[in-house]
Every structure is written in structure tokens, then in C-alpha cells.
Amino acid sequence: MLMLLRKMVEIYFSDIENVNRYTYKELKIATEGFSPANKIGEGGFGSVYKGKLRNDTLAAIKVLSAESRQGVKEFLTEIKVISSIEHENLVKLYGCCVEGNHRILVYEYHENNSLAQTLLGGGHSSIQFSWDVRRNICIGVARGLAFLHDVVQPHIIHRDIKASNILLDKSLQPKISDFGLAKLIAANLTHISTLVAGTAGYLAPEYAIRSQVTRKSDVYSFGVLLLEIVSGKCNTNRRLPVGERYLLANAWDLYEKGETESLVDVFLDGEFDVEEAIRFCKIGLLCTQDSLQLRPSMSEVLDMLIGETDVNEEKMAKPGLVFEIIEAKERRKQKGTAEVENASSSLVGSGRQDDSSLSGIADSFATMTFTSIYDRSN
Ligand SMILES: Nc1ncnc2c1ncn2[C@@H]1O[C@H](COP(=O)(O)OP(=O)(O)OP(=O)(O)O)[C@@H](O)[C@H]1O
């Protein structure tokens, strides 16, 4: 069995070009024995360490935990996928280590950390997120995603677009990381169903409820991220009163009242291009509409962001809000009642959801990893 596995790994590796292989020993040296001092993060799949490679290059070394769902096949698939694509807004994979039980990915290191720890990190970062910087980040992320969706063949759905997966390099260029959930899907398939493994606040309703993954579920997540970048607020802040907890619901309320401008981060102190900021908010709302068909593609989003095309808000519908289901589920847990069904029926546009899809909610949520429902302290 072990021999067979080794053989499989060798066959797979012989098929993968341009990927360095590292030994466990050299990665141990690079991270000073995986010392806690060099640990820079902890994700759903394991720990991330900063390390210095043999050629003095800094790297982010992601050690997949034993509990990680990624087996050899998924691990090697991830490597194959990442190594075959290169783009200025995607994190570069240097190589990997597959030795015994060790599964380690070695990425280019980006010193300015993620948006989750900087922009949304509660004031612990010294980075100045001016409007120009934010605009550049939004456009860069849209470029990276449009590339994955519309240029790479067959296209790639990221599935886990969120602030902790947007890293910043030394000149604050955004880099999309974590293709652990990405899967290549055949171009003729419109969607694939799978276990929901994204993060709650960024999840498109159809993804949360029916595990339905399409490029449009990435578009939804991008819309949430866009609103976070413009507002400087996390999509969920459980410290706030119920009515103010959810950024997306607030954004829609303000839009309806014609007060979209007040969504923009107060830290900008009024120093931003008002028209452009409002346009970005509207694009965020276009992306998060309940109906997949109404959401634009990432290439269309990019064109709207750079002002190449206008934002058509004529028929813009209310966003699909997942939090209502989450809260109802929490209440049900506490009270042992069957409120999920009630809350689900109040989901925006939920008239299209039948009982069979609703009955899957609890199961879908049981498989979700709620790893990044973070709060911003201010
Ligand atoms: N290439 C990198 N350069 C610098 N820091 C990184 C890099 N990759 C990851 N990190 C840091 O490690 C943290 C954890 O990353 P990881 O992708 O494993 O998990 P996550 O995105 O936080 O959560 P999840 O696994 O649920 O997606 C990131 O938030 C970031 O701070």
C-alpha cells in the first residue's frame, strides 16, 4: 500500500513541471524547527510559518495539519493547479514537500500580511489605507479573479474569497492566496456541488444552502469583500446591536435611503473620490444579489471598477442574506425550536427555494468552517 502511494506520488510529480520539491529537513531548518516565533498564521488546513530558504529567499511555509481534509490527491491537485497559473495578483507557489505524513506548501512571502490583519485588524497595522490604495486593491483582486474565471482554461473557482486570503506585497499590491479549495472544473459544467467549506459571511446563499458552487459564488464573496474594503468594516460584527451587525444589510439600507456615501470608511476623513466610492459600493451590491443570473461576471466587474462600463442599477435587487439562516440556526440550537424554516423563508428572494433545499441547510452548515468571523474592535 505504502509502495503504491509512493509510486503514485512519483507519477504525479513527474507530471508536474516548474514545482520545486523541498525536503522536510530543509523546511525545518528554514523555519528554525517550525518555531512558534516564526509562526505567522493559522488557517483551516494548518499552520503557516515564515521561513528563509536555502537561497535566502523568504517564504510562507504552510504545514497542513493531520486533521486537514486534504489527502495526498487533493494536496497534489492543489500543487498542480497553482503551479500552472501565474498572475501578478495571485500568490506564487514556490514548491512543496511530500514526505511521509508531511504535506507542506511553500509560497512566496508577502510581508504586509492579509487584509484581515491590516485593514480589518482593529487598528493594529501602521499601513495607511488611503482611497488610492483601496481602489488599487479592489481592482487588483478583481483582476486576479477575472483571470481565474475567464482566462484560465478550464476556469478555476476560488471558493474562499475573503479578507484573510488577500495578501499585500511590499508595495501594497494585492495577491489572492489559498487555492486549497480551488478545483478545476470542466468548462461545460455550470456548477458543481460539494461540501461547503467557505467562510460564513462571504458565502453566497446558493452555496450555503445547496452547496452549489459556480463562478458567481466567487462574485458574491468578492462583493462582500469590496464593501469591506470601502467601509473598513468586517462583514459581521457581533459586538454591535443586531440591526447593525451585518455590513451587507446595512449597505442595502443606506443604498435605498440614498445614503451610500456614508458607508465609506470614516478613517478616510472625507479624502476620497465620492463618485468612485459610491460606484464601488453599488458594484458590491450588484455582486451580492440573490439571483446568480443577476450578478455580473468578474470581467464585467473589473470593467465597471475601472470605469470602462457603467453600473446598471436599474434592476438591482436586494442582496441574498445568509446571516438570517445562521442566526435562526443558533436560536434553534438554544431553544430547540424549528425556526430555521421560518428564517429561511424570509431570505431575500427565497420564494425560489423549495423544501428539499431548506432541509439541507442544517447539514450544509454542519460542514462549514466558521474560521474567520472576526470582529473589528472599533
Ligand atoms: N504567502 C504568505 N505571505 C505572508 N503571510 C501569509 C502567506 N500565506 C499565509 N499567510 C498568513 O497566514 C495566515 C493563515 O493563512 P491560511 O491561508 O492558512 O489561512 P486563512 O486564510 O487565515 O484561513 P483558511 O485556511 O480558513 O482560508 C494568513 O491570514 C496570513 O496572515
Short mmCIF file of C-alpha atoms in Angstrom, two decimals, residues 9-363:
data_model
loop_
_atom_site.label_atom_id
_atom_site.label_comp_id
_atom_site.label_asym_id
_atom_site.label_seq_id
_atom_site.Cartn_x
_atom_site.Cartn_y
_atom_site.Cartn_z
CA VAL A 9 3.25 10.47 -5.72
CA GLU A 10 6.23 9.92 -8.04
CA ILE A 11 3.98 9.60 -11.09
CA TYR A 12 2.17 12.73 -10.09
CA PHE A 13 5.39 14.64 -9.55
CA SER A 14 6.82 13.55 -12.87
CA ASP A 15 3.76 15.19 -14.36
CA ILE A 16 4.34 18.49 -12.59
CA GLU A 17 6.85 20.85 -14.03
CA ASN A 18 8.20 24.04 -12.52
CA VAL A 19 7.49 22.98 -8.96
CA ASN A 20 10.38 22.75 -6.54
CA ARG A 21 10.44 19.92 -4.08
CA TYR A 22 11.72 20.62 -0.62
CA THR A 23 12.79 18.07 1.93
CA TYR A 24 11.24 18.17 5.36
CA LYS A 25 14.72 18.71 6.79
CA GLU A 26 15.40 21.84 4.79
CA LEU A 27 12.00 23.34 5.65
CA LYS A 28 12.68 22.55 9.30
CA ILE A 29 15.95 24.46 9.01
CA ALA A 30 14.23 27.31 7.13
CA THR A 31 11.70 27.79 9.96
CA GLU A 32 14.17 27.13 12.81
CA GLY A 33 12.42 23.91 13.70
CA PHE A 34 8.94 25.31 12.98
CA SER A 35 9.47 27.57 15.93
CA PRO A 36 6.42 29.37 17.36
CA ALA A 37 8.36 32.63 16.90
CA ASN A 38 8.18 32.10 13.16
CA LYS A 39 4.50 31.19 13.09
CA ILE A 40 2.60 33.84 11.16
CA GLY A 41 -0.84 32.35 10.92
CA GLU A 42 -3.22 29.52 11.47
CA GLY A 43 -5.74 28.57 8.84
CA GLY A 44 -8.36 25.93 8.37
CA PHE A 45 -5.81 23.49 6.98
CA GLY A 46 -2.92 24.09 9.35
CA SER A 47 -0.19 26.49 10.44
CA VAL A 48 1.78 28.99 8.38
CA TYR A 49 5.42 29.80 9.19
CA LYS A 50 7.77 32.41 7.88
CA GLY A 51 11.00 30.83 6.73
CA LYS A 52 14.24 31.57 4.94
CA LEU A 53 15.01 29.19 2.10
CA ARG A 54 18.47 28.00 1.10
CA ASN A 55 18.89 30.88 -1.38
CA ASP A 56 17.98 33.41 1.33
CA THR A 57 14.50 33.92 -0.12
CA LEU A 58 11.73 34.45 2.40
CA ALA A 59 8.78 32.08 2.16
CA ALA A 60 5.43 31.38 3.76
CA ILE A 61 5.53 27.72 4.68
CA LYS A 62 2.12 26.17 5.12
CA VAL A 63 2.16 22.96 7.10
CA LEU A 64 -1.06 21.07 6.62
CA SER A 65 -2.41 19.59 9.81
CA ALA A 66 -3.07 15.89 10.25
CA GLU A 67 -6.77 16.67 10.65
CA SER A 68 -6.75 18.58 7.40
CA ARG A 69 -9.20 17.13 4.97
CA GLN A 70 -6.65 17.38 2.23
CA GLY A 71 -5.33 13.95 1.37
CA VAL A 72 -2.45 13.21 -0.98
CA LYS A 73 -4.62 13.54 -4.03
CA GLU A 74 -6.11 16.90 -3.07
CA PHE A 75 -2.70 18.13 -1.97
CA LEU A 76 -1.08 17.24 -5.26
CA THR A 77 -4.07 18.61 -7.14
CA GLU A 78 -3.61 21.92 -5.38
CA ILE A 79 0.03 21.98 -6.37
CA LYS A 80 -0.72 21.15 -9.94
CA VAL A 81 -3.38 23.83 -10.15
CA ILE A 82 -1.34 26.59 -8.57
CA SER A 83 1.88 25.84 -10.36
CA SER A 84 0.22 26.02 -13.74
CA ILE A 85 -1.03 29.56 -13.32
CA GLU A 86 0.82 32.81 -12.86
CA HIS A 87 -0.60 36.27 -12.43
CA GLU A 88 0.55 39.43 -10.68
CA ASN A 89 -2.45 39.27 -8.34
CA LEU A 90 -2.10 35.62 -7.35
CA VAL A 91 0.26 34.29 -4.70
CA LYS A 92 3.10 32.34 -6.24
CA LEU A 93 3.77 28.78 -5.18
CA TYR A 94 7.49 28.05 -4.91
CA GLY A 95 7.13 24.35 -4.26
CA CYS A 96 6.16 21.70 -1.79
CA CYS A 97 7.20 18.86 0.43
CA VAL A 98 5.50 15.47 0.41
CA GLU A 99 7.42 13.23 2.77
CA GLY A 100 5.89 10.55 4.95
CA ASN A 101 2.90 12.21 6.59
CA HIS A 102 4.19 15.69 5.93
CA ARG A 103 2.30 17.85 3.46
CA ILE A 104 3.80 21.30 3.16
CA LEU A 105 3.30 24.11 0.66
CA VAL A 106 5.94 26.77 0.14
CA TYR A 107 4.67 30.14 -1.05
CA GLU A 108 6.20 33.48 -1.89
CA TYR A 109 6.21 35.54 1.31
CA HIS A 110 4.23 38.77 1.37
CA GLU A 111 5.41 41.00 4.14
CA ASN A 112 2.37 43.20 4.51
CA ASN A 113 0.14 40.43 5.71
CA SER A 114 -3.53 39.99 4.85
CA LEU A 115 -6.39 42.49 4.66
CA ALA A 116 -7.95 40.70 7.63
CA GLN A 117 -4.99 41.55 9.83
CA THR A 118 -4.34 45.02 8.48
CA LEU A 119 -7.34 46.93 7.15
CA LEU A 120 -9.81 44.92 9.23
CA GLY A 121 -7.47 44.12 12.08
CA GLY A 122 -8.81 46.64 14.57
CA GLY A 123 -6.13 49.31 14.19
CA HIS A 124 -3.11 47.05 14.76
CA SER A 125 -1.49 47.94 11.47
CA SER A 126 0.52 51.01 10.51
CA ILE A 127 -0.48 50.75 6.85
CA GLN A 128 -2.33 53.81 5.61
CA PHE A 129 -5.24 52.61 3.54
CA SER A 130 -5.88 55.74 1.52
CA TRP A 131 -8.60 55.70 -1.12
CA ASP A 132 -5.99 55.20 -3.86
CA VAL A 133 -4.61 52.17 -2.04
CA ARG A 134 -8.11 50.72 -1.56
CA ARG A 135 -9.05 51.31 -5.19
CA ASN A 136 -5.88 49.59 -6.30
CA ILE A 137 -6.55 46.61 -4.03
CA CYS A 138 -10.16 46.21 -5.24
CA ILE A 139 -9.10 46.37 -8.88
CA GLY A 140 -6.16 44.01 -8.35
CA VAL A 141 -8.31 41.38 -6.63
CA ALA A 142 -10.92 41.71 -9.40
CA ARG A 143 -8.14 41.24 -11.99
CA GLY A 144 -6.85 38.12 -10.28
CA LEU A 145 -10.32 36.62 -10.02
CA ALA A 146 -11.30 37.56 -13.59
CA PHE A 147 -8.10 35.81 -14.69
CA LEU A 148 -9.03 32.62 -12.80
CA HIS A 149 -12.62 32.75 -14.07
CA ASP A 150 -12.24 33.83 -17.67
CA VAL A 151 -8.67 33.32 -18.83
CA VAL A 152 -7.52 30.09 -17.20
CA GLN A 153 -8.90 27.04 -19.01
CA PRO A 154 -10.69 25.20 -17.61
CA HIS A 155 -11.67 28.01 -15.33
CA ILE A 156 -10.96 27.98 -11.62
CA ILE A 157 -13.41 28.86 -8.88
CA HIS A 158 -11.57 30.04 -5.80
CA ARG A 159 -14.41 29.24 -3.36
CA ASP A 160 -12.89 31.01 -0.39
CA ILE A 161 -12.50 34.67 -1.29
CA LYS A 162 -12.23 36.60 1.97
CA ALA A 163 -10.06 39.23 3.63
CA SER A 164 -7.62 36.73 5.17
CA ASN A 165 -6.93 35.33 1.71
CA ILE A 166 -5.93 38.69 0.27
CA LEU A 167 -2.27 39.31 1.00
CA LEU A 168 -0.40 42.54 0.38
CA ASP A 169 3.12 42.75 -1.01
CA LYS A 170 5.62 45.44 -0.08
CA SER A 171 4.06 47.97 -2.44
CA LEU A 172 0.55 47.03 -1.26
CA GLN A 173 -0.33 45.14 -4.42
CA PRO A 174 -2.99 42.53 -3.57
CA LYS A 175 -2.27 38.84 -4.02
CA ILE A 176 -5.01 36.26 -3.79
CA SER A 177 -3.90 33.28 -1.73
CA ASP A 178 -5.16 29.89 -0.67
CA PHE A 179 -6.18 27.76 -3.53
CA GLY A 180 -6.72 24.88 -1.15
CA LEU A 181 -10.36 24.84 -2.05
CA ALA A 182 -9.95 25.61 -5.69
CA LYS A 183 -10.89 22.89 -8.08
CA LEU A 184 -10.54 22.73 -11.78
CA ILE A 185 -13.90 22.25 -13.33
CA ALA A 186 -14.70 21.27 -16.84
CA ALA A 187 -15.72 24.25 -18.96
CA ASN A 188 -19.02 22.66 -19.94
CA LEU A 189 -20.20 22.30 -16.34
CA THR A 190 -22.16 25.22 -14.98
CA HIS A 191 -21.81 24.21 -11.38
CA ILE A 192 -20.52 21.50 -9.14
CA SER A 193 -21.92 20.60 -5.77
CA THR A 194 -19.55 20.00 -2.96
CA LEU A 195 -19.16 20.35 0.78
CA VAL A 196 -19.45 23.92 1.83
CA ALA A 197 -16.09 24.96 3.17
CA GLY A 198 -16.04 28.72 2.78
CA THR A 199 -16.48 31.28 5.50
CA ALA A 200 -19.97 32.21 6.62
CA GLY A 201 -20.13 35.95 5.97
CA TYR A 202 -18.81 35.65 2.44
CA LEU A 203 -20.97 32.74 1.36
CA ALA A 204 -23.45 33.14 -1.44
CA PRO A 205 -26.92 31.84 -0.42
CA GLU A 206 -26.92 29.06 -3.01
CA TYR A 207 -23.51 27.93 -1.75
CA ALA A 208 -24.60 27.99 1.90
CA ILE A 209 -27.94 26.31 1.29
CA ARG A 210 -27.40 23.94 -1.60
CA SER A 211 -23.58 23.69 -1.72
CA GLN A 212 -23.87 24.96 -5.25
CA VAL A 213 -20.57 26.39 -6.44
CA THR A 214 -20.22 28.48 -9.56
CA ARG A 215 -18.07 31.42 -10.58
CA LYS A 216 -20.99 33.53 -9.38
CA SER A 217 -20.46 32.35 -5.79
CA ASP A 218 -16.96 33.86 -6.00
CA VAL A 219 -18.56 37.03 -7.40
CA TYR A 220 -20.80 37.17 -4.31
CA SER A 221 -17.81 36.78 -1.97
CA PHE A 222 -15.94 39.44 -3.92
CA GLY A 223 -18.92 41.80 -3.49
CA VAL A 224 -18.79 41.32 0.28
CA LEU A 225 -15.01 41.91 0.25
CA LEU A 226 -15.44 45.04 -1.86
CA LEU A 227 -17.85 46.50 0.69
CA GLU A 228 -15.42 45.61 3.47
CA ILE A 229 -12.57 47.41 1.72
CA VAL A 230 -14.59 50.55 1.05
CA SER A 231 -16.13 50.66 4.54
CA GLY A 232 -13.17 49.33 6.52
CA LYS A 233 -15.63 47.13 8.38
CA CYS A 234 -15.87 43.34 8.66
CA ASN A 235 -18.92 41.78 7.10
CA THR A 236 -20.09 40.68 10.55
CA ASN A 237 -19.55 42.45 13.84
CA ARG A 238 -21.24 40.59 16.65
CA ARG A 239 -20.44 43.29 19.16
CA LEU A 240 -22.89 45.63 17.51
CA PRO A 241 -26.65 45.62 18.11
CA VAL A 242 -28.47 43.08 15.90
CA GLY A 243 -29.69 45.70 13.41
CA GLU A 244 -26.15 46.92 12.68
CA ARG A 245 -24.25 43.66 12.73
CA TYR A 246 -24.28 42.86 9.05
CA LEU A 247 -22.46 45.05 6.58
CA LEU A 248 -24.36 43.82 3.57
CA ALA A 249 -27.76 44.52 5.12
CA ASN A 250 -26.53 47.97 6.21
CA ALA A 251 -25.16 48.69 2.74
CA TRP A 252 -28.52 47.89 1.17
CA ASP A 253 -30.41 50.04 3.70
CA LEU A 254 -28.12 53.00 3.05
CA TYR A 255 -28.38 52.50 -0.71
CA GLU A 256 -32.17 52.50 -0.53
CA LYS A 257 -32.13 55.69 1.50
CA GLY A 258 -29.77 57.31 -1.00
CA GLU A 259 -27.05 57.50 1.66
CA THR A 260 -24.48 55.15 0.16
CA GLU A 261 -21.68 57.65 0.72
CA SER A 262 -21.95 57.21 4.47
CA LEU A 263 -20.82 53.61 4.05
CA VAL A 264 -17.31 54.80 3.21
CA ASP A 265 -14.72 54.38 5.99
CA VAL A 266 -14.68 57.35 8.36
CA PHE A 267 -10.92 56.85 8.71
CA LEU A 268 -10.56 58.34 5.24
CA ASP A 269 -11.71 61.57 6.80
CA GLY A 270 -13.55 62.60 3.66
CA GLU A 271 -10.46 62.20 1.47
CA PHE A 272 -11.83 60.04 -1.30
CA ASP A 273 -13.39 60.27 -4.72
CA VAL A 274 -17.07 60.28 -3.74
CA GLU A 275 -18.44 59.26 -7.13
CA GLU A 276 -15.99 56.41 -7.42
CA ALA A 277 -16.56 55.17 -3.86
CA ILE A 278 -20.32 55.13 -4.39
CA ARG A 279 -19.79 53.27 -7.66
CA PHE A 280 -17.69 50.66 -5.84
CA CYS A 281 -20.45 50.20 -3.23
CA LYS A 282 -23.04 49.73 -5.95
CA ILE A 283 -20.84 47.17 -7.66
CA GLY A 284 -20.59 45.36 -4.32
CA LEU A 285 -24.39 45.28 -4.16
CA LEU A 286 -24.66 44.10 -7.78
CA CYS A 287 -22.30 41.22 -6.96
CA THR A 288 -24.27 40.11 -3.90
CA GLN A 289 -27.73 39.89 -5.44
CA ASP A 290 -29.59 36.74 -4.53
CA SER A 291 -30.03 35.63 -8.10
CA LEU A 292 -26.90 34.24 -9.73
CA GLN A 293 -28.05 35.39 -13.12
CA LEU A 294 -28.26 38.98 -11.97
CA ARG A 295 -24.71 39.04 -10.65
CA PRO A 296 -22.13 40.28 -13.15
CA SER A 297 -19.14 38.19 -14.19
CA MET A 298 -15.75 39.15 -12.75
CA SER A 299 -14.64 40.57 -16.11
CA GLU A 300 -17.74 42.78 -16.10
CA VAL A 301 -17.00 43.76 -12.51
CA LEU A 302 -13.47 44.72 -13.49
CA ASP A 303 -14.73 46.88 -16.36
CA MET A 304 -17.14 48.65 -14.01
CA LEU A 305 -14.46 49.19 -11.37
CA ILE A 306 -12.06 50.82 -13.80
CA GLY A 307 -14.88 52.93 -15.23
CA GLU A 308 -14.80 51.22 -18.60
CA THR A 309 -18.53 50.45 -18.38
CA ASP A 310 -21.37 52.00 -16.39
CA VAL A 311 -23.04 50.40 -13.40
CA ASN A 312 -26.57 49.45 -14.36
CA GLU A 313 -28.52 49.68 -11.14
CA GLU A 314 -31.95 49.91 -12.75
CA LYS A 315 -32.99 46.43 -11.77
CA MET A 316 -30.68 45.94 -8.84
CA ALA A 317 -32.29 43.52 -6.39
CA LYS A 318 -31.81 43.19 -2.67
CA PRO A 319 -28.79 41.13 -1.61
CA GLY A 320 -29.11 37.48 -0.68
CA LEU A 321 -28.54 37.42 3.07
CA VAL A 322 -27.27 34.26 4.69
CA PHE A 323 -26.95 35.56 8.22
CA GLU A 324 -30.67 35.17 8.85
CA ILE A 325 -30.29 31.42 8.50
CA ILE A 326 -27.22 31.38 10.70
CA GLU A 327 -28.95 33.32 13.46
CA ALA A 328 -32.05 31.17 13.23
CA LYS A 329 -29.90 28.07 13.48
CA GLU A 330 -28.20 29.45 16.57
CA ARG A 331 -31.59 30.22 18.09
CA ARG A 332 -32.83 26.78 17.22
CA LYS A 333 -29.81 25.25 18.88
CA GLN A 334 -30.54 27.26 22.00
CA LYS A 335 -34.27 26.80 22.09
CA GLY A 336 -34.64 23.52 20.31
CA THR A 337 -37.27 25.01 18.04
CA ALA A 338 -37.66 24.76 14.31
CA GLU A 339 -37.04 28.41 13.46
CA VAL A 340 -34.71 27.66 10.60
CA GLU A 341 -37.59 27.14 8.23
CA ASN A 342 -39.17 30.47 9.21
CA ALA A 343 -35.98 32.45 8.83
CA SER A 344 -35.18 30.72 5.58
CA SER A 345 -38.47 31.76 4.11
CA SER A 346 -37.61 35.36 4.94
CA LEU A 347 -34.39 35.06 2.98
CA VAL A 348 -34.36 37.62 0.22
CA GLY A 349 -35.68 36.03 -2.94
CA SER A 350 -36.28 32.78 -1.13
CA GLY A 351 -39.51 32.17 -2.93
CA ARG A 352 -37.48 30.03 -5.27
CA GLN A 353 -36.23 27.72 -2.57
CA ASP A 354 -38.17 24.56 -2.11
CA ASP A 355 -38.41 22.40 0.97
CA SER A 356 -35.77 19.99 -0.18
CA SER A 357 -33.16 22.73 -0.40
CA LEU A 358 -34.13 24.03 3.03
CA SER A 359 -33.87 20.63 4.60
CA GLY A 360 -30.23 20.61 3.55
CA ILE A 361 -29.39 23.80 5.40
CA ALA A 362 -28.55 22.20 8.70
CA ASP A 363 -26.36 19.62 7.01
#
